[in-house]
Amino acid sequence: MNPVLVVGAGPVGLSAALALRARGLPVLLLEADPKNRERPGSRALFVHRETLRLLDGMQPGLADEITSYGQTWHTRRTLYRGREVYSRTYPPPTGTPPFTSLRQVDTERFLRAACERAGVDFEWDARVTDVHSTASGVRLTGEDGRVWSGGFAIAADGARSTLRRELGIAMEGSRGEGFHVVVDVADVPGAELPLERVFHYEHPGVGRRSVMRVPFTGGFQVDLQCRDDDQQEAYGTEEAVRRWLPSVVGDGYTERILWVSTYRFLRKVAASFTDPHGRVLLVGEAAHLFPPFGARGMNSGIADAAAAAHAVAAAAGAEGAEGAVAAGAEGAAGAVASVAEFAAVRRAAALFNSAAAGEALDHLRPRRRIVRVKQRAAATLAPVLPWCGSWLEHAPYGPRGGTPVAAGGTY
Ligand SMILES: Cc1cc2nc3c(=O)[nH]c(=O)nc-3n(C[C@H](O)[C@H](O)[C@H](O)COP(=O)(O)OP(=O)(O)OC[C@H]3O[C@@H](n4cnc5c(N)ncnc54)[C@H](O)[C@@H]3O)c2cc1C
């Protein structure tokens, strides 16, 4: 049987490979980077409970492995111009925690080890440059001329997806103004900061820019929200971070910076999550880009991966061991339908997530003065009207409710 081809060994491609193996399908994972590559910074920290459940379904025990390494904190605080407006400590959860926080490099380390245990075949130094799909399968070509063929390919090759581009699938959406600075900082051993997530509106130490601090295993991430007219050199270089970091987290951390990056907000969703033949399935950042608030990027990408594996297994089952050519009209139609369902359901989930991230952004980077006025009023009233503090606490992450991560089914 031809392997399913997965392109990209980021968290989403690794999850797709694992999910396919869990369904007994052979997998060849093609990755452009070399085997001993170094991945950048922490990026996605949160692994949500729904994601942990999906991963555990792909390899029992994996969720425990990840949560016993990650951090779960029970206290959330919100401040406004130096004054606390919300604080809540939750009782420790029983069973699977609501989330766990660890650097993306660590999540990828666990996923890669799980793939190796599950028998995924890896091909490193394999940059795919061309894709050709037909009604019966897909052929990928590498930059060195190698060719790989399979019944299906899962495109998990990230934001600049070559497969998406080669298939001519457009990304639709918008690019926001301004930028954020993300800094990973290592703990000072023996003097760790309290295990809590803190969102600070209009922090007086950084010229009333908003700042968030989030713990992860071994350190914490600081996210500084810059203004539209801020210069990157003034806030986003390591030298600049050394200047402003002490006023946010105190002294003693400037020599403990692990990684600095800046990012701009993109809210984009692919016009289609598959090609016209239903042979290539787009997942993760190859299919959608969201601002990080609400932690929707990697989490929804892993839900895409689970759904794609489900669709490919159903399609391969409909075609039978002899493949598409021998399947007959009914088998071929069944295969096409399962991929089409994947594409529709996961695109709807991506649009939901994009809208939710948009709501969070409207709150974080208000275009209208009235939103800032409401925030200031809520901060003033929070001591007497606790729901005002609660609104300030929750709004930066977008709407609650619904099932934004795994929206659209159980895999
Ligand atoms: C600053 C920042 C903060 C973030 N914070 C969060 C967060 O808090 N929560 C959250 O959920 N998400 C967050 N994200 C998003 C998260 O990092 C991404 O959603 C996640 O990395 C996407 O995973 P992926 O596997 O789709 O793509 P990637 O991680 O980009 O992986 C793609 C892989 O494909 C490989 N590749 C690319 N092209 C080819 C090719 N042609 N051939 C073969 N291989 C190829 C690449 O080398 C790479 O290994 C953040 C992102 C950034 C930048």
Short mmCIF file of C-alpha atoms and ligand atoms in Angstrom, two decimals:
data_model
loop_
_atom_site.label_atom_id
_atom_site.label_comp_id
_atom_site.label_asym_id
_atom_site.label_seq_id
_atom_site.Cartn_x
_atom_site.Cartn_y
_atom_site.Cartn_z
CA MET A 1 0.00 0.00 0.00
CA ASN A 2 1.32 3.47 -0.88
CA PRO A 3 2.10 5.57 2.21
CA VAL A 4 0.14 8.71 2.98
CA LEU A 5 2.53 11.61 2.37
CA VAL A 6 2.69 14.26 5.08
CA VAL A 7 4.62 17.42 4.24
CA GLY A 8 6.11 19.34 7.20
CA ALA A 9 7.28 18.15 10.62
CA GLY A 10 5.86 21.04 12.66
CA PRO A 11 3.40 20.23 15.45
CA VAL A 12 0.55 19.80 12.96
CA GLY A 13 2.37 17.52 10.51
CA LEU A 14 3.68 15.38 13.38
CA SER A 15 0.14 15.09 14.77
CA ALA A 16 -1.25 14.16 11.36
CA ALA A 17 1.40 11.45 10.96
CA LEU A 18 0.61 10.10 14.42
CA ALA A 19 -3.14 10.10 13.76
CA LEU A 20 -2.65 8.24 10.49
CA ARG A 21 -0.47 5.61 12.17
CA ALA A 22 -3.13 5.22 14.88
CA ARG A 23 -5.47 4.22 12.04
CA GLY A 24 -2.96 1.67 10.74
CA LEU A 25 -1.93 3.62 7.62
CA PRO A 26 1.70 3.76 6.47
CA VAL A 27 3.10 7.32 6.58
CA LEU A 28 6.05 9.05 4.96
CA LEU A 29 6.76 12.45 6.53
CA LEU A 30 8.76 14.82 4.30
CA GLU A 31 10.54 17.70 6.02
CA ALA A 32 12.66 20.40 4.39
CA ASP A 33 14.96 20.88 7.39
CA PRO A 34 17.77 18.57 8.43
CA LYS A 35 17.21 15.96 11.17
CA ASN A 36 19.15 17.83 13.86
CA ARG A 37 17.56 21.23 13.19
CA GLU A 38 17.01 23.83 15.90
CA ARG A 39 13.46 25.17 16.02
CA PRO A 40 12.86 28.80 16.98
CA GLY A 41 11.53 29.99 20.36
CA SER A 42 8.43 29.00 22.22
CA ARG A 43 5.65 30.31 19.93
CA ALA A 44 2.57 28.25 20.89
CA LEU A 45 2.63 27.61 24.63
CA PHE A 46 -0.85 26.36 25.46
CA VAL A 47 -2.00 22.87 24.71
CA HIS A 48 -5.74 22.84 25.39
CA ARG A 49 -7.64 20.01 27.05
CA GLU A 50 -9.43 19.13 23.78
CA THR A 51 -6.04 18.89 22.08
CA LEU A 52 -4.66 16.68 24.85
CA ARG A 53 -7.64 14.38 24.37
CA LEU A 54 -7.07 14.23 20.62
CA LEU A 55 -3.38 13.45 21.12
CA ASP A 56 -4.16 10.75 23.65
CA GLY A 57 -6.50 9.17 21.12
CA MET A 58 -3.58 9.08 18.68
CA GLN A 59 -1.22 7.48 21.19
CA PRO A 60 -2.53 6.54 24.65
CA GLY A 61 -0.33 8.02 27.38
CA LEU A 62 0.85 10.97 25.27
CA ALA A 63 -1.38 13.50 27.10
CA ASP A 64 0.03 12.40 30.48
CA GLU A 65 3.56 12.68 29.13
CA ILE A 66 2.94 16.23 27.94
CA THR A 67 1.00 17.41 31.03
CA SER A 68 3.54 15.99 33.45
CA TYR A 69 6.18 18.16 31.74
CA GLY A 70 4.03 21.28 31.14
CA GLN A 71 2.83 23.83 33.67
CA THR A 72 -0.77 24.44 34.68
CA TRP A 73 -1.39 27.48 36.82
CA HIS A 74 -4.49 28.22 38.81
CA THR A 75 -4.29 32.00 39.24
CA ARG A 76 -5.20 34.64 36.65
CA ARG A 77 -4.75 38.32 37.31
CA THR A 78 -5.61 41.44 35.37
CA LEU A 79 -4.20 44.90 36.10
CA TYR A 80 -5.04 48.28 34.65
CA ARG A 81 -2.38 51.01 34.83
CA GLY A 82 -0.68 49.35 37.82
CA ARG A 83 -3.87 48.53 39.77
CA GLU A 84 -5.32 45.01 40.09
CA VAL A 85 -8.86 44.79 38.68
CA TYR A 86 -9.33 41.00 38.65
CA SER A 87 -7.78 38.03 40.38
CA ARG A 88 -9.06 34.51 40.59
CA THR A 89 -7.51 31.31 41.83
CA TYR A 90 -9.18 28.12 40.63
CA PRO A 91 -9.09 24.83 42.54
CA PRO A 92 -6.61 22.34 41.03
CA PRO A 93 -8.44 20.29 38.36
CA THR A 94 -9.22 16.63 38.70
CA GLY A 95 -8.40 14.55 35.63
CA THR A 96 -7.10 16.18 32.44
CA PRO A 97 -6.21 19.84 33.19
CA PRO A 98 -7.92 22.59 31.13
CA PHE A 99 -4.55 23.29 29.47
CA THR A 100 -0.86 22.78 29.93
CA SER A 101 1.85 25.30 29.06
CA LEU A 102 5.21 24.37 27.57
CA ARG A 103 7.39 25.72 24.80
CA GLN A 104 6.44 24.62 21.30
CA VAL A 105 9.91 23.09 20.89
CA ASP A 106 9.07 20.78 23.81
CA THR A 107 5.63 19.88 22.45
CA GLU A 108 7.31 19.03 19.14
CA ARG A 109 9.91 16.91 20.97
CA PHE A 110 7.12 14.81 22.55
CA LEU A 111 5.26 14.50 19.25
CA ARG A 112 8.36 13.51 17.32
CA ALA A 113 9.25 10.80 19.86
CA ALA A 114 5.65 9.53 19.68
CA CYS A 115 5.88 9.39 15.85
CA GLU A 116 9.12 7.43 16.06
CA ARG A 117 7.52 4.95 18.47
CA ALA A 118 4.51 4.65 16.13
CA GLY A 119 6.65 3.78 13.10
CA VAL A 120 6.34 6.97 11.03
CA ASP A 121 8.99 7.06 8.28
CA PHE A 122 10.82 10.41 8.17
CA GLU A 123 12.61 11.90 5.20
CA TRP A 124 14.64 14.95 6.32
CA ASP A 125 16.28 17.41 3.90
CA ALA A 126 13.26 16.85 1.67
CA ARG A 127 11.94 20.20 0.48
CA VAL A 128 8.87 19.68 -1.70
CA THR A 129 8.68 22.12 -4.59
CA ASP A 130 5.94 20.73 -6.78
CA VAL A 131 2.64 18.89 -6.39
CA HIS A 132 0.58 17.15 -9.05
CA SER A 133 -2.76 15.64 -8.15
CA THR A 134 -5.16 13.53 -10.23
CA ALA A 135 -8.36 11.61 -9.51
CA SER A 136 -6.28 8.61 -8.47
CA GLY A 137 -3.45 10.05 -6.39
CA VAL A 138 -0.77 12.64 -5.82
CA ARG A 139 2.84 13.07 -6.88
CA LEU A 140 5.27 15.35 -5.05
CA THR A 141 8.63 16.49 -6.38
CA GLY A 142 11.51 17.66 -4.23
CA GLU A 143 13.98 20.44 -4.99
CA ASP A 144 16.64 17.80 -5.67
CA GLY A 145 14.40 16.04 -8.22
CA ARG A 146 13.24 13.18 -5.99
CA VAL A 147 9.64 12.09 -6.53
CA TRP A 148 7.18 10.67 -3.99
CA SER A 149 3.80 9.19 -4.91
CA GLY A 150 0.82 8.33 -2.75
CA GLY A 151 -2.94 8.15 -2.67
CA PHE A 152 -3.18 11.28 -0.50
CA ALA A 153 -0.94 14.07 0.80
CA ILE A 154 -1.45 16.16 3.91
CA ALA A 155 0.01 19.63 3.50
CA ALA A 156 1.33 20.75 6.91
CA ASP A 157 4.07 22.92 5.46
CA GLY A 158 3.25 26.06 7.43
CA ALA A 159 2.32 29.65 6.70
CA ARG A 160 4.28 29.88 3.44
CA SER A 161 2.94 26.52 2.23
CA THR A 162 4.45 25.51 -1.10
CA LEU A 163 1.71 22.95 -1.66
CA ARG A 164 -1.03 25.52 -1.20
CA ARG A 165 0.71 27.91 -3.55
CA GLU A 166 1.37 25.25 -6.20
CA LEU A 167 -2.29 24.23 -6.08
CA GLY A 168 -3.26 27.87 -6.64
CA ILE A 169 -5.33 28.11 -3.45
CA ALA A 170 -5.60 31.69 -2.20
CA MET A 171 -5.48 32.88 1.40
CA GLU A 172 -8.35 35.24 2.19
CA GLY A 173 -8.41 37.71 5.07
CA SER A 174 -6.59 40.65 6.50
CA ARG A 175 -3.31 41.86 7.95
CA GLY A 176 -3.44 43.99 11.08
CA GLU A 177 -1.58 47.18 11.92
CA GLY A 178 1.25 47.29 14.42
CA PHE A 179 3.25 44.48 15.99
CA HIS A 180 3.81 42.61 19.23
CA VAL A 181 7.10 41.61 20.81
CA VAL A 182 7.36 38.11 22.30
CA VAL A 183 10.17 37.39 24.75
CA ASP A 184 10.95 34.05 26.37
CA VAL A 185 12.82 34.40 29.66
CA ALA A 186 14.36 31.64 31.80
CA ASP A 187 13.44 31.51 35.48
CA VAL A 188 15.96 32.49 38.12
CA PRO A 189 16.41 29.14 39.91
CA GLY A 190 15.10 29.37 43.47
CA ALA A 191 13.43 32.74 42.82
CA GLU A 192 10.73 31.79 40.29
CA LEU A 193 7.95 34.32 39.72
CA PRO A 194 4.50 33.32 41.03
CA LEU A 195 2.81 30.69 38.89
CA GLU A 196 0.09 32.91 37.43
CA ARG A 197 -0.98 34.47 34.14
CA VAL A 198 -0.99 38.27 34.31
CA PHE A 199 -2.52 40.62 31.75
CA HIS A 200 -1.65 44.27 32.35
CA TYR A 201 -3.59 46.93 30.42
CA GLU A 202 -1.67 50.14 29.76
CA HIS A 203 1.32 49.21 31.90
CA PRO A 204 2.86 52.43 33.30
CA GLY A 205 6.41 50.98 33.03
CA VAL A 206 6.24 50.71 29.22
CA GLY A 207 4.51 53.93 28.25
CA ARG A 208 1.01 52.50 28.78
CA ARG A 209 1.41 49.63 26.37
CA SER A 210 -0.38 46.42 27.36
CA VAL A 211 1.69 43.44 28.46
CA MET A 212 0.95 39.80 29.19
CA ARG A 213 3.12 37.39 31.19
CA VAL A 214 2.57 33.65 30.87
CA PRO A 215 4.56 30.93 32.64
CA PHE A 216 5.91 27.83 30.91
CA THR A 217 8.11 25.04 32.18
CA GLY A 218 11.47 26.62 33.01
CA GLY A 219 10.50 30.25 32.47
CA PHE A 220 7.88 32.66 31.22
CA GLN A 221 6.85 34.50 28.08
CA VAL A 222 6.25 38.25 27.97
CA ASP A 223 4.10 39.66 25.17
CA LEU A 224 4.33 43.43 24.67
CA GLN A 225 1.68 45.08 22.53
CA CYS A 226 3.26 47.91 20.56
CA ARG A 227 1.46 50.87 19.04
CA ASP A 228 0.85 51.22 15.33
CA ASP A 229 3.54 53.90 14.99
CA ASP A 230 6.18 52.23 17.22
CA GLN A 231 9.51 51.44 15.58
CA GLN A 232 10.63 47.82 15.77
CA GLU A 233 14.16 48.89 16.81
CA ALA A 234 12.76 50.73 19.83
CA TYR A 235 11.04 47.64 21.31
CA GLY A 236 11.66 44.48 19.31
CA THR A 237 15.42 43.90 19.29
CA GLU A 238 17.20 42.03 22.09
CA GLU A 239 18.98 45.27 23.05
CA ALA A 240 15.66 47.11 23.26
CA VAL A 241 14.10 44.30 25.31
CA ARG A 242 16.96 44.59 27.84
CA ARG A 243 15.92 48.23 28.31
CA TRP A 244 12.18 47.71 28.98
CA LEU A 245 12.04 44.22 30.50
CA PRO A 246 13.06 45.25 34.08
CA SER A 247 10.12 47.63 34.36
CA VAL A 248 7.76 44.74 33.58
CA VAL A 249 9.25 41.79 35.50
CA GLY A 250 11.86 43.35 37.81
CA ASP A 251 15.66 43.15 37.84
CA GLY A 252 17.73 40.03 37.22
CA TYR A 253 16.25 38.81 33.93
CA THR A 254 18.08 40.69 31.19
CA GLU A 255 20.78 38.02 31.01
CA ARG A 256 18.17 35.26 31.01
CA ILE A 257 16.46 36.11 27.71
CA LEU A 258 16.06 32.95 25.63
CA TRP A 259 14.38 34.29 22.51
CA VAL A 260 12.92 37.51 21.13
CA SER A 261 10.63 37.84 18.16
CA THR A 262 8.13 40.29 16.77
CA TYR A 263 4.98 39.39 14.94
CA ARG A 264 2.19 41.08 13.09
CA PHE A 265 -1.41 39.98 13.11
CA LEU A 266 -2.61 38.00 10.15
CA ARG A 267 -6.16 36.68 9.99
CA LYS A 268 -6.32 34.53 6.90
CA VAL A 269 -8.11 31.35 5.87
CA ALA A 270 -7.47 29.31 2.71
CA ALA A 271 -10.22 29.56 0.08
CA SER A 272 -10.33 25.75 0.03
CA PHE A 273 -8.80 23.11 2.32
CA THR A 274 -8.35 20.63 -0.52
CA ASP A 275 -7.58 20.46 -4.24
CA PRO A 276 -10.31 19.75 -6.84
CA HIS A 277 -9.51 16.00 -6.81
CA GLY A 278 -9.64 15.71 -3.00
CA ARG A 279 -6.10 14.30 -2.85
CA VAL A 280 -4.26 17.04 -0.93
CA LEU A 281 -5.61 18.14 2.46
CA LEU A 282 -4.42 21.46 3.92
CA VAL A 283 -3.94 21.61 7.70
CA GLY A 284 -2.50 23.99 10.32
CA GLU A 285 -0.87 27.21 9.19
CA ALA A 286 -0.88 26.00 5.60
CA ALA A 287 -4.66 26.51 5.87
CA HIS A 288 -5.14 29.36 8.35
CA LEU A 289 -3.34 32.09 10.26
CA PHE A 290 -4.72 33.64 13.45
CA PRO A 291 -3.35 36.12 15.98
CA PRO A 292 -2.14 34.10 18.98
CA PHE A 293 -4.64 35.39 21.58
CA GLY A 294 -6.90 32.50 22.50
CA ALA A 295 -4.17 30.00 21.49
CA ARG A 296 -6.08 28.94 18.41
CA GLY A 297 -3.20 28.38 15.96
CA MET A 298 -1.51 25.16 17.01
CA ASN A 299 -4.54 23.81 18.85
CA SER A 300 -6.89 24.10 15.89
CA GLY A 301 -4.08 22.84 13.62
CA ILE A 302 -3.91 19.62 15.65
CA ALA A 303 -7.70 19.30 15.35
CA ASP A 304 -7.29 19.71 11.55
CA ALA A 305 -4.67 16.96 11.62
CA ALA A 306 -6.99 14.57 13.47
CA ALA A 307 -9.82 15.34 11.04
CA ALA A 308 -7.58 14.93 7.99
CA ALA A 309 -6.39 11.51 9.20
CA HIS A 310 -10.01 10.49 9.78
CA ALA A 311 -10.95 11.59 6.25
CA VAL A 312 -7.96 9.92 4.59
CA ALA A 313 -8.60 6.64 6.45
CA ALA A 314 -12.27 6.73 5.39
CA ALA A 315 -11.33 7.57 1.79
CA ALA A 316 -8.67 4.83 1.65
CA GLY A 317 -11.23 2.41 3.11
CA ALA A 318 -13.78 3.37 0.42
CA GLU A 319 -11.21 2.78 -2.32
CA GLY A 320 -9.99 -0.53 -0.85
CA ALA A 321 -6.50 -2.01 -0.94
CA GLU A 322 -6.32 -1.88 -4.74
CA GLY A 323 -6.57 1.92 -4.74
CA ALA A 324 -8.56 4.53 -6.60
CA VAL A 325 -8.38 2.99 -10.08
CA ALA A 326 -9.94 -0.31 -8.94
CA ALA A 327 -12.46 1.25 -6.56
CA GLY A 328 -15.23 1.79 -9.07
CA ALA A 329 -17.54 4.78 -9.19
CA GLU A 330 -19.08 4.15 -5.77
CA GLY A 331 -15.75 3.77 -3.96
CA ALA A 332 -14.34 6.84 -5.69
CA ALA A 333 -17.41 8.91 -4.76
CA GLY A 334 -17.10 7.77 -1.12
CA ALA A 335 -13.46 8.82 -1.03
CA VAL A 336 -14.21 12.24 -2.52
CA ALA A 337 -17.10 12.78 -0.07
CA SER A 338 -15.02 12.12 3.05
CA VAL A 339 -12.31 14.57 1.98
CA ALA A 340 -14.92 17.16 0.97
CA GLU A 341 -16.50 16.84 4.42
CA PHE A 342 -13.11 17.36 6.09
CA ALA A 343 -12.52 20.47 3.99
CA ALA A 344 -15.93 21.99 4.73
CA VAL A 345 -15.92 21.25 8.46
CA ARG A 346 -12.37 22.43 9.14
CA ARG A 347 -12.77 25.54 7.00
CA ALA A 348 -15.90 26.43 8.99
CA ALA A 349 -13.89 25.92 12.21
CA ALA A 350 -11.13 28.17 10.85
CA LEU A 351 -13.63 30.91 9.97
CA PHE A 352 -15.08 30.65 13.47
CA ASN A 353 -11.59 30.96 14.97
CA SER A 354 -10.71 33.84 12.69
CA ALA A 355 -13.84 35.76 13.76
CA ALA A 356 -13.15 34.99 17.43
CA ALA A 357 -9.55 36.20 17.11
CA GLY A 358 -10.91 39.32 15.39
CA GLU A 359 -13.13 40.07 18.39
CA ALA A 360 -10.13 39.71 20.70
CA LEU A 361 -8.13 42.05 18.48
CA ASP A 362 -10.89 44.68 18.46
CA HIS A 363 -10.57 44.71 22.22
CA LEU A 364 -6.76 44.67 22.30
CA ARG A 365 -6.14 47.18 19.55
CA PRO A 366 -9.31 49.26 19.62
CA ARG A 367 -9.96 51.21 16.44
CA ARG A 368 -12.70 53.20 18.16
CA ARG A 369 -12.07 55.52 21.10
CA ILE A 370 -15.24 54.29 22.79
CA VAL A 371 -13.64 50.86 23.42
CA ARG A 372 -10.77 52.46 25.37
CA VAL A 373 -13.25 54.60 27.26
CA LYS A 374 -15.23 51.45 28.19
CA GLN A 375 -12.05 49.73 29.36
CA ARG A 376 -11.12 52.69 31.54
CA ALA A 377 -14.65 52.84 32.99
CA ALA A 378 -14.63 49.08 33.68
CA ALA A 379 -11.29 49.42 35.50
CA THR A 380 -12.70 52.23 37.65
CA LEU A 381 -15.84 50.28 38.49
CA ALA A 382 -14.18 46.86 39.00
CA PRO A 383 -13.77 47.22 42.80
CA VAL A 384 -17.53 47.66 43.22
CA LEU A 385 -18.82 45.76 40.16
CA PRO A 386 -16.76 42.55 39.87
CA TRP A 387 -18.25 41.73 36.44
CA CYS A 388 -16.37 44.75 35.04
CA GLY A 389 -13.08 43.19 36.17
CA SER A 390 -14.21 39.85 34.76
CA TRP A 391 -14.92 41.50 31.37
CA LEU A 392 -11.45 43.05 31.33
CA GLU A 393 -9.99 39.64 32.19
CA HIS A 394 -11.79 37.64 29.50
CA ALA A 395 -12.12 39.96 26.50
CA PRO A 396 -8.50 39.70 25.22
CA TYR A 397 -9.01 36.03 24.35
CA GLY A 398 -12.12 36.31 22.22
CA PRO A 399 -15.56 34.83 22.82
CA ARG A 400 -16.03 31.81 25.01
CA GLY A 401 -18.37 28.93 24.33
CA GLY A 402 -18.71 26.91 21.15
CA THR A 403 -15.94 24.47 20.42
CA PRO A 404 -13.38 26.64 18.68
CA VAL A 405 -10.56 24.13 18.68
CA ALA A 406 -12.14 20.88 17.67
CA ALA A 407 -15.24 22.51 16.14
CA GLY A 408 -17.15 20.21 13.91
CA GLY A 409 -16.77 16.68 15.10
CA THR A 410 -15.09 14.00 17.12
CA TYR A 411 -12.11 12.22 15.69
C1 LIG B 1 5.16 34.51 18.06
C2 LIG B 1 4.18 33.39 17.90
C3 LIG B 1 3.40 33.04 18.99
C4 LIG B 1 2.46 32.02 18.84
N1 LIG B 1 1.71 31.68 19.92
C5 LIG B 1 0.79 30.70 19.80
C6 LIG B 1 0.00 30.30 20.93
O1 LIG B 1 0.14 30.84 22.03
N2 LIG B 1 -0.89 29.30 20.75
C7 LIG B 1 -1.07 28.67 19.53
O2 LIG B 1 -1.90 27.73 19.44
N3 LIG B 1 -0.33 29.02 18.46
C8 LIG B 1 0.59 30.02 18.57
N4 LIG B 1 1.36 30.37 17.49
C9 LIG B 1 1.15 29.68 16.23
C10 LIG B 1 1.89 28.35 16.19
O3 LIG B 1 3.26 28.54 16.41
C11 LIG B 1 1.60 27.76 14.84
O4 LIG B 1 0.19 27.61 14.76
C12 LIG B 1 2.24 26.41 14.62
O5 LIG B 1 3.64 26.44 14.59
C13 LIG B 1 1.75 25.91 13.26
O6 LIG B 1 2.21 24.64 13.11
P1 LIG B 1 2.33 24.00 11.67
O7 LIG B 1 2.81 22.60 11.92
O8 LIG B 1 1.08 24.21 10.90
O9 LIG B 1 3.43 24.87 10.91
P2 LIG B 1 4.96 25.07 11.26
O10 LIG B 1 5.21 24.98 12.71
O11 LIG B 1 5.37 26.31 10.55
O12 LIG B 1 5.67 23.81 10.57
C14 LIG B 1 5.78 23.69 9.15
C15 LIG B 1 6.89 22.69 8.84
O13 LIG B 1 6.91 22.46 7.45
C16 LIG B 1 8.27 22.53 6.99
N5 LIG B 1 8.21 22.93 5.58
C17 LIG B 1 7.89 24.15 5.09
N6 LIG B 1 7.91 24.13 3.74
C18 LIG B 1 8.24 22.87 3.37
C19 LIG B 1 8.40 22.23 2.11
N7 LIG B 1 8.22 22.91 0.96
N8 LIG B 1 8.74 20.93 2.08
C20 LIG B 1 8.90 20.22 3.24
N9 LIG B 1 8.78 20.80 4.46
C21 LIG B 1 8.43 22.09 4.52
C22 LIG B 1 8.93 23.54 7.90
O14 LIG B 1 10.34 23.39 7.91
C23 LIG B 1 8.28 23.19 9.25
O15 LIG B 1 8.97 22.16 9.90
C24 LIG B 1 2.31 31.35 17.59
C25 LIG B 1 3.12 31.70 16.51
C26 LIG B 1 4.04 32.71 16.65
C27 LIG B 1 4.90 33.08 15.47
#
